[in-house]
Short mmCIF file of C-alpha atoms in Angstrom, two decimals:
data_model
loop_
_atom_site.label_atom_id
_atom_site.label_comp_id
_atom_site.label_asym_id
_atom_site.label_seq_id
_atom_site.Cartn_x
_atom_site.Cartn_y
_atom_site.Cartn_z
CA MET A 1 -6.18 -93.28 -33.99
CA ALA A 2 -5.44 -89.88 -35.53
CA ALA A 3 -8.69 -87.94 -35.68
CA VAL A 4 -8.99 -84.98 -37.98
CA THR A 5 -10.40 -81.86 -36.39
CA PRO A 6 -13.63 -80.54 -37.90
CA GLN A 7 -13.13 -77.78 -40.44
CA ALA A 8 -16.66 -76.41 -40.29
CA HIS A 9 -16.70 -72.71 -39.47
CA LEU A 10 -12.88 -72.51 -39.48
CA GLY A 11 -12.19 -70.50 -42.61
CA GLN A 12 -14.39 -72.71 -44.75
CA GLU A 13 -15.76 -71.04 -47.87
CA VAL A 14 -19.49 -70.39 -47.97
CA GLY A 15 -21.27 -72.98 -50.08
CA GLN A 16 -18.40 -75.45 -49.91
CA LEU A 17 -19.50 -79.05 -50.23
CA LEU A 18 -19.38 -80.96 -46.95
CA ILE A 19 -19.02 -84.66 -46.18
CA GLU A 20 -22.59 -84.63 -44.86
CA HIS A 21 -23.77 -83.93 -48.42
CA ILE A 22 -22.01 -87.07 -49.68
CA LEU A 23 -23.50 -89.13 -46.86
CA HIS A 24 -26.95 -87.73 -47.56
CA ARG A 25 -26.67 -88.83 -51.21
CA LYS A 26 -25.02 -92.23 -50.71
CA GLY A 27 -26.35 -93.13 -47.29
CA ALA A 28 -24.64 -93.65 -43.98
CA ASP A 29 -24.61 -97.46 -44.02
CA VAL A 30 -21.22 -98.89 -43.15
CA VAL A 31 -20.19 -102.51 -43.56
CA THR A 32 -18.38 -103.57 -40.39
CA VAL A 33 -16.54 -106.66 -39.25
CA ASP A 34 -15.57 -107.78 -35.76
CA SER A 35 -11.83 -107.67 -35.05
CA GLN A 36 -11.86 -111.37 -34.11
CA ALA A 37 -13.54 -112.55 -37.34
CA THR A 38 -11.27 -114.36 -39.78
CA VAL A 39 -9.83 -112.55 -42.76
CA ALA A 40 -11.70 -115.09 -44.93
CA ASP A 41 -14.97 -113.87 -43.39
CA ALA A 42 -13.92 -110.28 -44.05
CA VAL A 43 -13.09 -111.07 -47.69
CA ALA A 44 -16.56 -112.61 -48.07
CA LEU A 45 -18.09 -109.37 -46.73
CA LEU A 46 -15.99 -107.26 -49.10
CA ARG A 47 -17.25 -109.32 -52.02
CA GLU A 48 -20.86 -109.56 -50.84
CA HIS A 49 -21.20 -105.80 -50.36
CA ASN A 50 -18.90 -104.85 -53.26
CA VAL A 51 -16.81 -102.50 -51.11
CA GLY A 52 -13.08 -101.92 -50.87
CA ALA A 53 -12.79 -101.63 -47.09
CA LEU A 54 -14.50 -102.66 -43.88
CA VAL A 55 -14.66 -100.72 -40.64
CA VAL A 56 -13.42 -102.99 -37.86
CA THR A 57 -15.20 -103.01 -34.53
CA ALA A 58 -14.17 -104.62 -31.26
CA ALA A 59 -16.80 -105.81 -28.81
CA GLU A 60 -14.54 -105.21 -25.82
CA ASP A 61 -13.69 -101.64 -26.91
CA ASP A 62 -15.90 -98.61 -26.29
CA ALA A 63 -14.58 -96.82 -29.39
CA PRO A 64 -16.85 -96.97 -32.45
CA VAL A 65 -13.90 -97.95 -34.67
CA ALA A 66 -11.02 -100.28 -33.81
CA GLY A 67 -9.46 -100.17 -37.26
CA ILE A 68 -10.03 -100.56 -40.97
CA LEU A 69 -9.35 -103.50 -43.26
CA SER A 70 -8.94 -102.80 -46.95
CA GLU A 71 -8.51 -105.00 -49.98
CA ARG A 72 -4.96 -103.69 -50.10
CA ASP A 73 -4.27 -105.02 -46.58
CA VAL A 74 -5.50 -108.47 -47.62
CA VAL A 75 -3.50 -108.56 -50.85
CA ARG A 76 -0.31 -107.51 -49.06
CA ALA A 77 -0.81 -110.25 -46.46
CA LEU A 78 -1.37 -112.84 -49.19
CA GLY A 79 1.86 -111.77 -50.85
CA ASP A 80 3.92 -111.80 -47.63
CA THR A 81 4.98 -115.40 -47.05
CA SER A 82 7.63 -114.48 -44.49
CA GLY A 83 5.51 -112.43 -42.10
CA PRO A 84 4.62 -113.25 -38.51
CA GLY A 85 2.73 -116.48 -38.19
CA ALA A 86 3.52 -117.22 -41.89
CA GLY A 87 0.41 -119.41 -41.95
CA ASP A 88 -2.62 -118.87 -44.12
CA PRO A 89 -3.49 -115.15 -43.82
CA LEU A 90 -7.14 -115.94 -44.54
CA GLU A 91 -7.36 -117.88 -41.27
CA GLN A 92 -5.89 -115.06 -39.18
CA PRO A 93 -8.14 -112.71 -37.23
CA VAL A 94 -8.92 -109.38 -38.87
CA SER A 95 -7.06 -107.68 -36.00
CA ALA A 96 -3.79 -109.12 -37.34
CA LEU A 97 -4.10 -107.27 -40.67
CA MET A 98 -6.22 -104.20 -39.97
CA SER A 99 -4.80 -100.69 -39.97
CA THR A 100 -5.14 -99.02 -36.59
CA ASP A 101 -3.48 -95.69 -37.37
CA LEU A 102 -6.71 -94.24 -38.68
CA THR A 103 -7.53 -90.96 -40.28
CA THR A 104 -11.13 -89.97 -39.60
CA CYS A 105 -13.27 -87.00 -40.46
CA THR A 106 -16.60 -85.55 -39.39
CA SER A 107 -19.70 -84.85 -41.43
CA GLY A 108 -18.88 -81.13 -41.10
CA ASP A 109 -15.52 -81.42 -42.85
CA SER A 110 -15.25 -80.13 -46.39
CA VAL A 111 -14.94 -82.56 -49.28
CA ASP A 112 -11.84 -80.66 -50.47
CA HIS A 113 -10.20 -81.13 -47.07
CA VAL A 114 -10.94 -84.87 -47.04
CA MET A 115 -9.72 -85.22 -50.64
CA ARG A 116 -6.41 -83.62 -49.63
CA LEU A 117 -6.13 -85.99 -46.64
CA MET A 118 -6.67 -88.98 -48.89
CA THR A 119 -4.07 -87.75 -51.36
CA ASP A 120 -1.47 -86.77 -48.76
CA ARG A 121 -1.83 -89.97 -46.72
CA ARG A 122 -2.38 -92.26 -49.72
CA ILE A 123 -5.58 -93.74 -48.33
CA ARG A 124 -8.83 -94.53 -50.08
CA HIS A 125 -11.36 -94.78 -47.25
CA ILE A 126 -12.05 -92.51 -44.28
CA PRO A 127 -14.55 -93.34 -41.53
CA VAL A 128 -16.84 -90.46 -40.58
CA LEU A 129 -17.10 -90.02 -36.81
CA ASP A 130 -19.51 -87.59 -35.22
CA GLY A 131 -18.81 -87.59 -31.54
CA ASP A 132 -18.68 -91.19 -30.38
CA SER A 133 -20.71 -92.62 -33.24
CA LEU A 134 -19.81 -93.94 -36.66
CA GLY A 135 -21.72 -91.76 -39.12
CA GLY A 136 -20.55 -93.36 -42.36
CA ILE A 137 -17.52 -93.97 -44.52
CA VAL A 138 -16.27 -91.96 -47.47
CA SER A 139 -14.22 -93.44 -50.30
CA ILE A 140 -12.02 -91.73 -52.86
CA GLY A 141 -14.71 -92.59 -55.41
CA ASP A 142 -17.29 -90.69 -53.36
CA VAL A 143 -15.18 -87.53 -53.19
CA VAL A 144 -14.22 -87.68 -56.88
CA LYS A 145 -17.88 -88.13 -57.87
CA SER A 146 -18.92 -85.17 -55.73
CA ARG A 147 -16.21 -83.03 -57.32
CA ILE A 148 -17.27 -84.07 -60.85
CA ASP A 149 -20.91 -83.27 -60.01
CA GLU A 150 -19.84 -79.88 -58.68
CA LEU A 151 -17.84 -79.10 -61.84
CA GLU A 152 -20.71 -80.20 -64.10
CA THR A 153 -23.11 -77.90 -62.25
CA GLU A 154 -20.65 -75.02 -62.50
CA THR A 155 -20.11 -75.65 -66.22
CA SER A 156 -23.85 -75.79 -66.86
CA THR A 157 -24.41 -72.56 -64.94
CA LEU A 158 -21.66 -70.77 -66.87
CA HIS A 159 -22.99 -72.12 -70.17
CA ASP A 160 -26.50 -70.88 -69.34
CA TYR A 161 -25.12 -67.48 -68.34
CA ILE A 162 -23.11 -67.11 -71.56
CA SER A 163 -26.03 -68.36 -73.69
CA SER A 164 -28.36 -65.80 -72.14
CA GLY A 165 -26.27 -63.00 -73.69
CA ARG A 166 -25.59 -61.13 -70.47
#
């Protein structure tokens, strides 16, 4: 698992929005699935919770995250009829499809930094790890919404300033 080092206090601009702000607004709840559950069970969780990815845990592992399973992983497996075990991918364990080369962040990382990671690595979900605990998950939708909110606030502030005649 490739962990991203915290960016807090390392050249970060004052007032820059942090991942902790997103988690405070959206909550830190994370939908997880055991690595030995079937992909069909995982798909049911994706649908039930209306999320695009699940954090995968492993009971026998001390790490808070064993991997991540996204809708994209499931769709690719459904489309690959020649892969290993070429049986029904929905009956395979989640561990057979999950991504284990993870990018993670901390709650102290900047939203801009995490947005760049998502863009550069072409990923849509990043688990938030603070020490040895899973603190949440951030999606591309979360970071885009935070950026839009930030721009709207800035625009409103500038409009008020210009309207005041200063």
